[in-house]
Amino acid sequence: MQLRTVRATQYVTALREGGSLPAIVAADDLGLYVLKFRGAGQGPLALVAELVAGEIGRELGLNVPELVFAEVDPALGRNEPDEEIRDLLKASVGLNLALDYLPGSTMFDSAAGDTADAKTASLAVWFDAFAMNVDRTPRNANLLCWHRELYFIDHGAAMYAHHDWTTMIERAASPFREVKHHVLLPWATRLNEADEQARTTLRTERIAEILDAVPDKWLMRDDDGISAAEKRAVYQDFFSRRLAASAIFTEEADRARAQLV
Ligand SMILES: Nc1ncnc2c1ncn2[C@@H]1O[C@H](COP(=O)(O)OP(=O)(O)OP(=O)(O)O)[C@@H](O)[C@H]1O
Ligand SMILES: [Mg+2]
């Protein structure tokens, strides 16, 4: 698997509602992207999660805006008046992650009457339980409505177990109780079908390809003392075990849904 690489040519505007201060940027392919900065407080592991979980979602058949690598060069922020943004750009010179900007999209809001079909909702709940993504709640849906379809964004907080990679494997069979807050849970009436479909779609070879696309530097920390290849092997093991444990988190999601009504 190969992501395209673009070069950011213009900082258009900050997306202030995003905690990591992402921005809309223009790139050298004339496209507009939402850039997630490597130098943001969440650290490079947020970009690892954004890439890996995002591509897993796409593999499962969910809509995820195209992900690309985005080069930021030191000239980009030079005339930026806001000091916080200037610092963020300075800390992010080099490779970052960006996603295709969906103009005119709106955030999913069930209070405003947005709904989801059972198949998409069930697959989405399965996906977020698999990826351990806590950021799909009614308050912060990270789900865009665009051209009458749902698009899944913001996976930086997914795979939270990877922040302590020494205990990551132990947590691979977690039921993921946080699923009870999932924004699409009320529509997720076909969870067992979603589980079957997901387990046939998601091949471990594909997960390996996705992990290979992650830049080594994003995986490394000074104090770890292990190589990027060893890290990838831990992730691979984690996802294999998580896949084998899908009955556990599918059941948990079913139980949580039953308690909603
Ligand atoms: N591809 C996109 N197209 C259009 N708008 C987008 C796109 N990606 C993000 N946005 C908008 O920017 C906001 C911030 O993006 P995102 O949620 O990825 O940032 P974040 O800093 O991780 O946010 P959070 O505070 O939820 O952790 C989103 O809530 C959405 O309104
Ligand atoms: Mg968000």
Coordinates of C-alpha atoms and ligand atoms in Angstrom, one line a residue:
M1 CA 0.0 0.0 0.0
Q2 CA 1.3 3.4 -0.9
L3 CA 0.0 6.8 0.2
R4 CA 0.6 9.7 -2.2
T5 CA 2.8 12.5 -1.0
V6 CA 1.9 16.2 -1.5
R7 CA 3.7 19.4 -0.5
A8 CA 1.7 21.9 1.4
T9 CA 1.9 25.3 -0.4
Q10 CA -0.4 27.5 1.6
Y11 CA -1.8 27.6 5.1
V12 CA -5.5 28.4 4.5
T13 CA -7.1 28.4 7.9
A14 CA -7.0 26.7 11.3
L15 CA -9.8 24.4 12.4
R16 CA -10.1 25.7 15.9
E17 CA -12.7 23.1 17.0
G18 CA -10.1 20.4 16.6
G19 CA -8.1 19.9 19.8
S20 CA -4.9 19.2 17.9
L21 CA -5.3 22.5 15.9
P22 CA -5.5 20.9 12.4
A23 CA -5.6 23.2 9.4
I24 CA -7.0 23.4 5.9
V25 CA -4.0 23.7 3.6
A26 CA -3.6 23.9 -0.2
A27 CA -1.1 21.5 -1.8
D28 CA 1.0 21.4 -4.9
D29 CA -1.5 19.1 -6.6
L30 CA -4.0 22.0 -6.3
G31 CA -6.0 20.0 -3.8
L32 CA -7.3 21.2 -0.4
Y33 CA -6.5 19.0 2.6
V34 CA -7.0 18.8 6.3
L35 CA -3.5 18.6 7.7
K36 CA -2.9 16.8 11.0
F37 CA 0.4 18.1 12.4
R38 CA 3.2 15.7 13.6
G39 CA 4.3 18.4 16.1
A40 CA 0.9 18.7 17.8
G41 CA 0.7 17.9 21.5
Q42 CA -0.8 14.5 20.9
G43 CA 2.5 13.4 19.4
P44 CA 3.4 11.3 16.3
L45 CA 1.5 8.3 17.6
A46 CA -1.7 10.2 16.9
L47 CA -0.7 10.2 13.2
V48 CA 0.1 6.5 13.4
A49 CA -3.4 5.8 14.7
E50 CA -4.9 8.2 12.1
L51 CA -3.2 6.3 9.3
V52 CA -3.6 2.7 10.5
A53 CA -7.1 3.0 11.8
G54 CA -8.2 5.1 8.8
E55 CA -6.9 2.6 6.3
I56 CA -8.4 -0.3 8.3
G57 CA -11.8 1.5 8.1
R58 CA -11.4 1.9 4.4
E59 CA -10.5 -1.8 4.0
L60 CA -13.7 -2.7 5.8
G61 CA -15.6 -0.7 3.2
L62 CA -16.4 2.5 5.2
N63 CA -15.9 5.9 3.6
V64 CA -12.7 7.5 4.8
P65 CA -11.4 10.6 3.0
E66 CA -8.2 9.9 1.1
L67 CA -5.1 10.0 3.3
V68 CA -1.9 11.4 2.0
F69 CA 1.5 12.3 3.4
A70 CA 2.0 16.1 3.4
E71 CA 5.4 17.8 3.4
V72 CA 5.6 21.0 5.4
D73 CA 8.6 23.1 4.6
P74 CA 10.0 25.9 6.9
A75 CA 8.7 28.6 4.6
L76 CA 5.1 27.6 5.2
G77 CA 4.5 29.4 8.5
R78 CA 6.9 32.3 8.1
N79 CA 4.2 34.9 7.7
E80 CA 1.7 33.4 10.1
P81 CA 0.8 36.0 12.7
D82 CA -0.5 33.6 15.3
E83 CA 2.4 32.4 17.5
E84 CA 0.8 29.1 18.5
I85 CA 0.3 28.2 14.8
R86 CA 3.8 29.3 13.9
D87 CA 5.3 27.1 16.6
L88 CA 3.1 24.2 15.5
L89 CA 4.3 24.6 11.9
K90 CA 7.9 24.8 13.1
A91 CA 7.6 21.6 15.1
S92 CA 6.0 19.9 12.1
V93 CA 8.6 20.6 9.3
G94 CA 8.9 17.4 7.2
L95 CA 6.3 14.7 6.9
N96 CA 2.8 15.0 8.2
L97 CA -0.5 13.3 7.5
A98 CA -3.4 14.9 5.6
L99 CA -6.8 14.0 4.5
D100 CA -8.9 15.1 1.5
Y101 CA -11.0 18.1 2.5
L102 CA -14.7 17.5 2.0
P103 CA -16.1 21.0 1.2
G104 CA -19.6 21.6 2.5
S105 CA -19.7 18.5 4.7
T106 CA -21.6 18.7 8.0
M107 CA -21.0 16.9 11.3
F108 CA -23.4 14.0 11.9
D109 CA -26.0 15.1 14.5
S110 CA -28.8 12.8 15.5
A111 CA -30.6 15.6 17.3
A112 CA -30.9 17.4 14.0
G113 CA -32.4 14.2 12.4
D114 CA -29.4 12.6 10.9
T115 CA -29.6 8.8 10.8
A116 CA -27.6 5.8 9.5
D117 CA -28.6 2.6 7.8
A118 CA -28.2 -0.6 9.9
K119 CA -25.4 -2.1 7.8
T120 CA -23.2 1.0 7.9
A121 CA -23.9 1.6 11.6
S122 CA -23.1 -2.0 12.5
L123 CA -19.9 -2.0 10.6
A124 CA -18.9 1.4 12.1
V125 CA -19.5 0.2 15.6
W126 CA -17.5 -3.0 14.9
F127 CA -14.7 -0.9 13.4
D128 CA -14.4 1.5 16.3
A129 CA -14.6 -1.4 18.8
F130 CA -11.8 -3.2 16.9
A131 CA -9.7 -0.1 16.6
M132 CA -10.6 1.0 20.2
N133 CA -11.7 4.4 19.1
V134 CA -13.3 6.5 21.8
D135 CA -13.9 9.5 19.6
R136 CA -17.3 8.7 18.0
T137 CA -19.7 10.0 20.6
P138 CA -22.8 12.2 20.1
R139 CA -20.9 15.2 21.4
N140 CA -17.9 14.6 19.1
A141 CA -19.1 12.3 16.3
N142 CA -16.1 12.7 14.0
L143 CA -18.5 11.6 11.3
L144 CA -19.2 13.8 8.3
C145 CA -22.3 13.9 6.2
W146 CA -21.3 14.6 2.6
H147 CA -23.2 13.9 -0.6
R148 CA -25.7 11.9 1.4
E149 CA -23.1 9.5 2.7
L150 CA -21.2 9.2 6.0
Y151 CA -17.5 9.8 6.1
F152 CA -15.3 8.7 9.0
I153 CA -12.6 11.1 10.2
D154 CA -10.3 11.7 13.2
H155 CA -8.8 8.4 14.3
G156 CA -5.9 9.9 16.2
A157 CA -7.2 8.7 19.5
A158 CA -7.9 5.2 18.3
M159 CA -5.6 2.2 19.3
Y160 CA -5.0 4.0 22.6
A161 CA -3.3 0.8 23.9
H162 CA -0.3 1.7 21.8
H163 CA 0.8 4.5 24.1
D164 CA 2.2 1.8 26.3
W165 CA 3.5 -0.8 23.9
T166 CA 4.8 -3.1 26.7
T167 CA 1.2 -3.8 27.8
M168 CA -0.4 -3.4 24.4
I169 CA -0.7 -7.1 23.7
E170 CA -2.4 -7.8 27.1
R171 CA -5.2 -5.4 26.1
A172 CA -5.9 -6.9 22.7
A173 CA -8.9 -8.9 23.9
S174 CA -10.6 -6.0 25.6
P175 CA -14.4 -5.9 25.3
F176 CA -14.1 -2.1 24.8
R177 CA -16.9 -1.1 27.2
E178 CA -16.6 2.5 25.9
V179 CA -18.7 1.3 22.9
K180 CA -21.8 2.3 24.9
H181 CA -21.1 5.9 24.0
H182 CA -20.9 5.2 20.2
V183 CA -23.0 7.7 18.2
L184 CA -24.2 5.0 15.8
L185 CA -25.0 2.3 18.3
P186 CA -28.8 3.0 18.2
W187 CA -28.8 1.9 14.5
A188 CA -26.3 -1.0 14.8
T189 CA -28.9 -3.8 14.7
R190 CA -26.8 -6.1 12.5
L191 CA -23.6 -6.5 14.6
N192 CA -23.3 -10.2 14.0
E193 CA -23.4 -9.8 10.3
A194 CA -20.9 -7.0 10.6
D195 CA -18.6 -9.2 12.6
E196 CA -18.8 -12.0 9.9
Q197 CA -18.2 -9.5 7.1
A198 CA -15.3 -7.8 8.8
R199 CA -13.6 -11.0 9.7
T200 CA -13.7 -12.2 6.1
T201 CA -12.6 -8.8 4.7
L202 CA -9.8 -7.9 7.1
R203 CA -6.8 -10.0 6.2
T204 CA -3.7 -9.9 8.4
E205 CA -1.5 -9.5 5.3
R206 CA -3.4 -6.3 4.5
I207 CA -2.8 -5.0 8.0
A208 CA 0.9 -5.7 7.5
E209 CA 0.9 -3.6 4.3
I210 CA -0.8 -0.8 6.2
L211 CA 1.7 -1.0 9.0
D212 CA 4.5 -0.9 6.4
A213 CA 3.3 2.4 5.1
V214 CA 3.9 4.1 8.5
P215 CA 7.1 6.1 8.5
D216 CA 9.7 4.6 10.8
K217 CA 10.2 7.9 12.6
W218 CA 6.6 8.1 13.8
L219 CA 7.0 4.7 15.5
M220 CA 10.2 5.4 17.3
R221 CA 10.8 7.0 20.6
D222 CA 14.2 7.8 22.0
D223 CA 13.7 5.8 25.3
D224 CA 12.2 2.6 23.7
G225 CA 15.3 0.9 22.7
I226 CA 13.6 -1.2 20.0
S227 CA 13.5 -0.9 16.2
A228 CA 10.6 0.2 14.0
A229 CA 10.4 -3.3 12.6
E230 CA 10.0 -4.8 16.2
K231 CA 7.3 -2.2 16.9
R232 CA 5.5 -3.2 13.7
A233 CA 5.6 -6.8 14.8
V234 CA 3.9 -5.8 18.1
Y235 CA 1.2 -3.9 16.3
Q236 CA 0.7 -6.9 13.9
D237 CA 0.4 -9.3 16.9
F238 CA -2.0 -6.9 18.6
F239 CA -4.3 -6.7 15.6
S240 CA -4.2 -10.5 15.0
R241 CA -5.2 -11.1 18.6
R242 CA -7.9 -8.4 18.4
L243 CA -9.3 -10.0 15.3
A244 CA -9.4 -13.4 17.1
A245 CA -11.2 -11.7 20.0
S246 CA -13.9 -10.1 17.9
A247 CA -16.7 -12.2 19.5
I248 CA -15.8 -10.5 22.8
F249 CA -16.2 -6.9 21.6
T250 CA -19.1 -7.7 19.3
E251 CA -21.0 -9.3 22.2
E252 CA -20.2 -6.3 24.4
A253 CA -21.6 -3.9 21.7
D254 CA -24.7 -6.0 21.4
R255 CA -25.2 -5.9 25.1
A256 CA -24.7 -2.1 25.2
R257 CA -27.2 -1.6 22.4
A258 CA -29.8 -3.7 24.2
Q259 CA -29.5 -1.4 27.2
L260 CA -30.1 1.7 25.1
V261 CA -33.7 0.8 24.5
Ligands
LIG1 N1 -11.7 15.9 5.6 C1 -12.4 16.9 6.2 N2 -13.2 17.6 5.5 C2 -14.0 18.6 6.0 N3 -13.9 19.0 7.3 C3 -13.0 18.3 8.1 C4 -12.2 17.2 7.6 N4 -11.5 16.7 8.6 C5 -11.8 17.4 9.7 N5 -12.7 18.4 9.4 C6 -13.3 19.4 10.4 O1 -12.2 19.7 11.3 C7 -12.6 19.4 12.6 C8 -11.3 19.0 13.3 O2 -10.8 17.8 12.7 P1 -10.4 16.5 13.6 O3 -11.6 16.1 14.3 O4 -9.7 15.5 12.7 O5 -9.3 17.2 14.6 P2 -8.8 16.8 16.1 O6 -7.9 17.9 16.5 O7 -8.4 15.4 16.1 O8 -10.2 16.9 16.8 P3 -10.7 16.5 18.3 O9 -10.8 17.8 19.0 O10 -12.0 15.9 18.0 O11 -9.7 15.5 18.8 C9 -13.6 18.3 12.5 O12 -14.4 18.3 13.6 C10 -14.4 18.8 11.2 O13 -15.3 19.8 11.5
MG2 MG -12.4 15.6 16.0

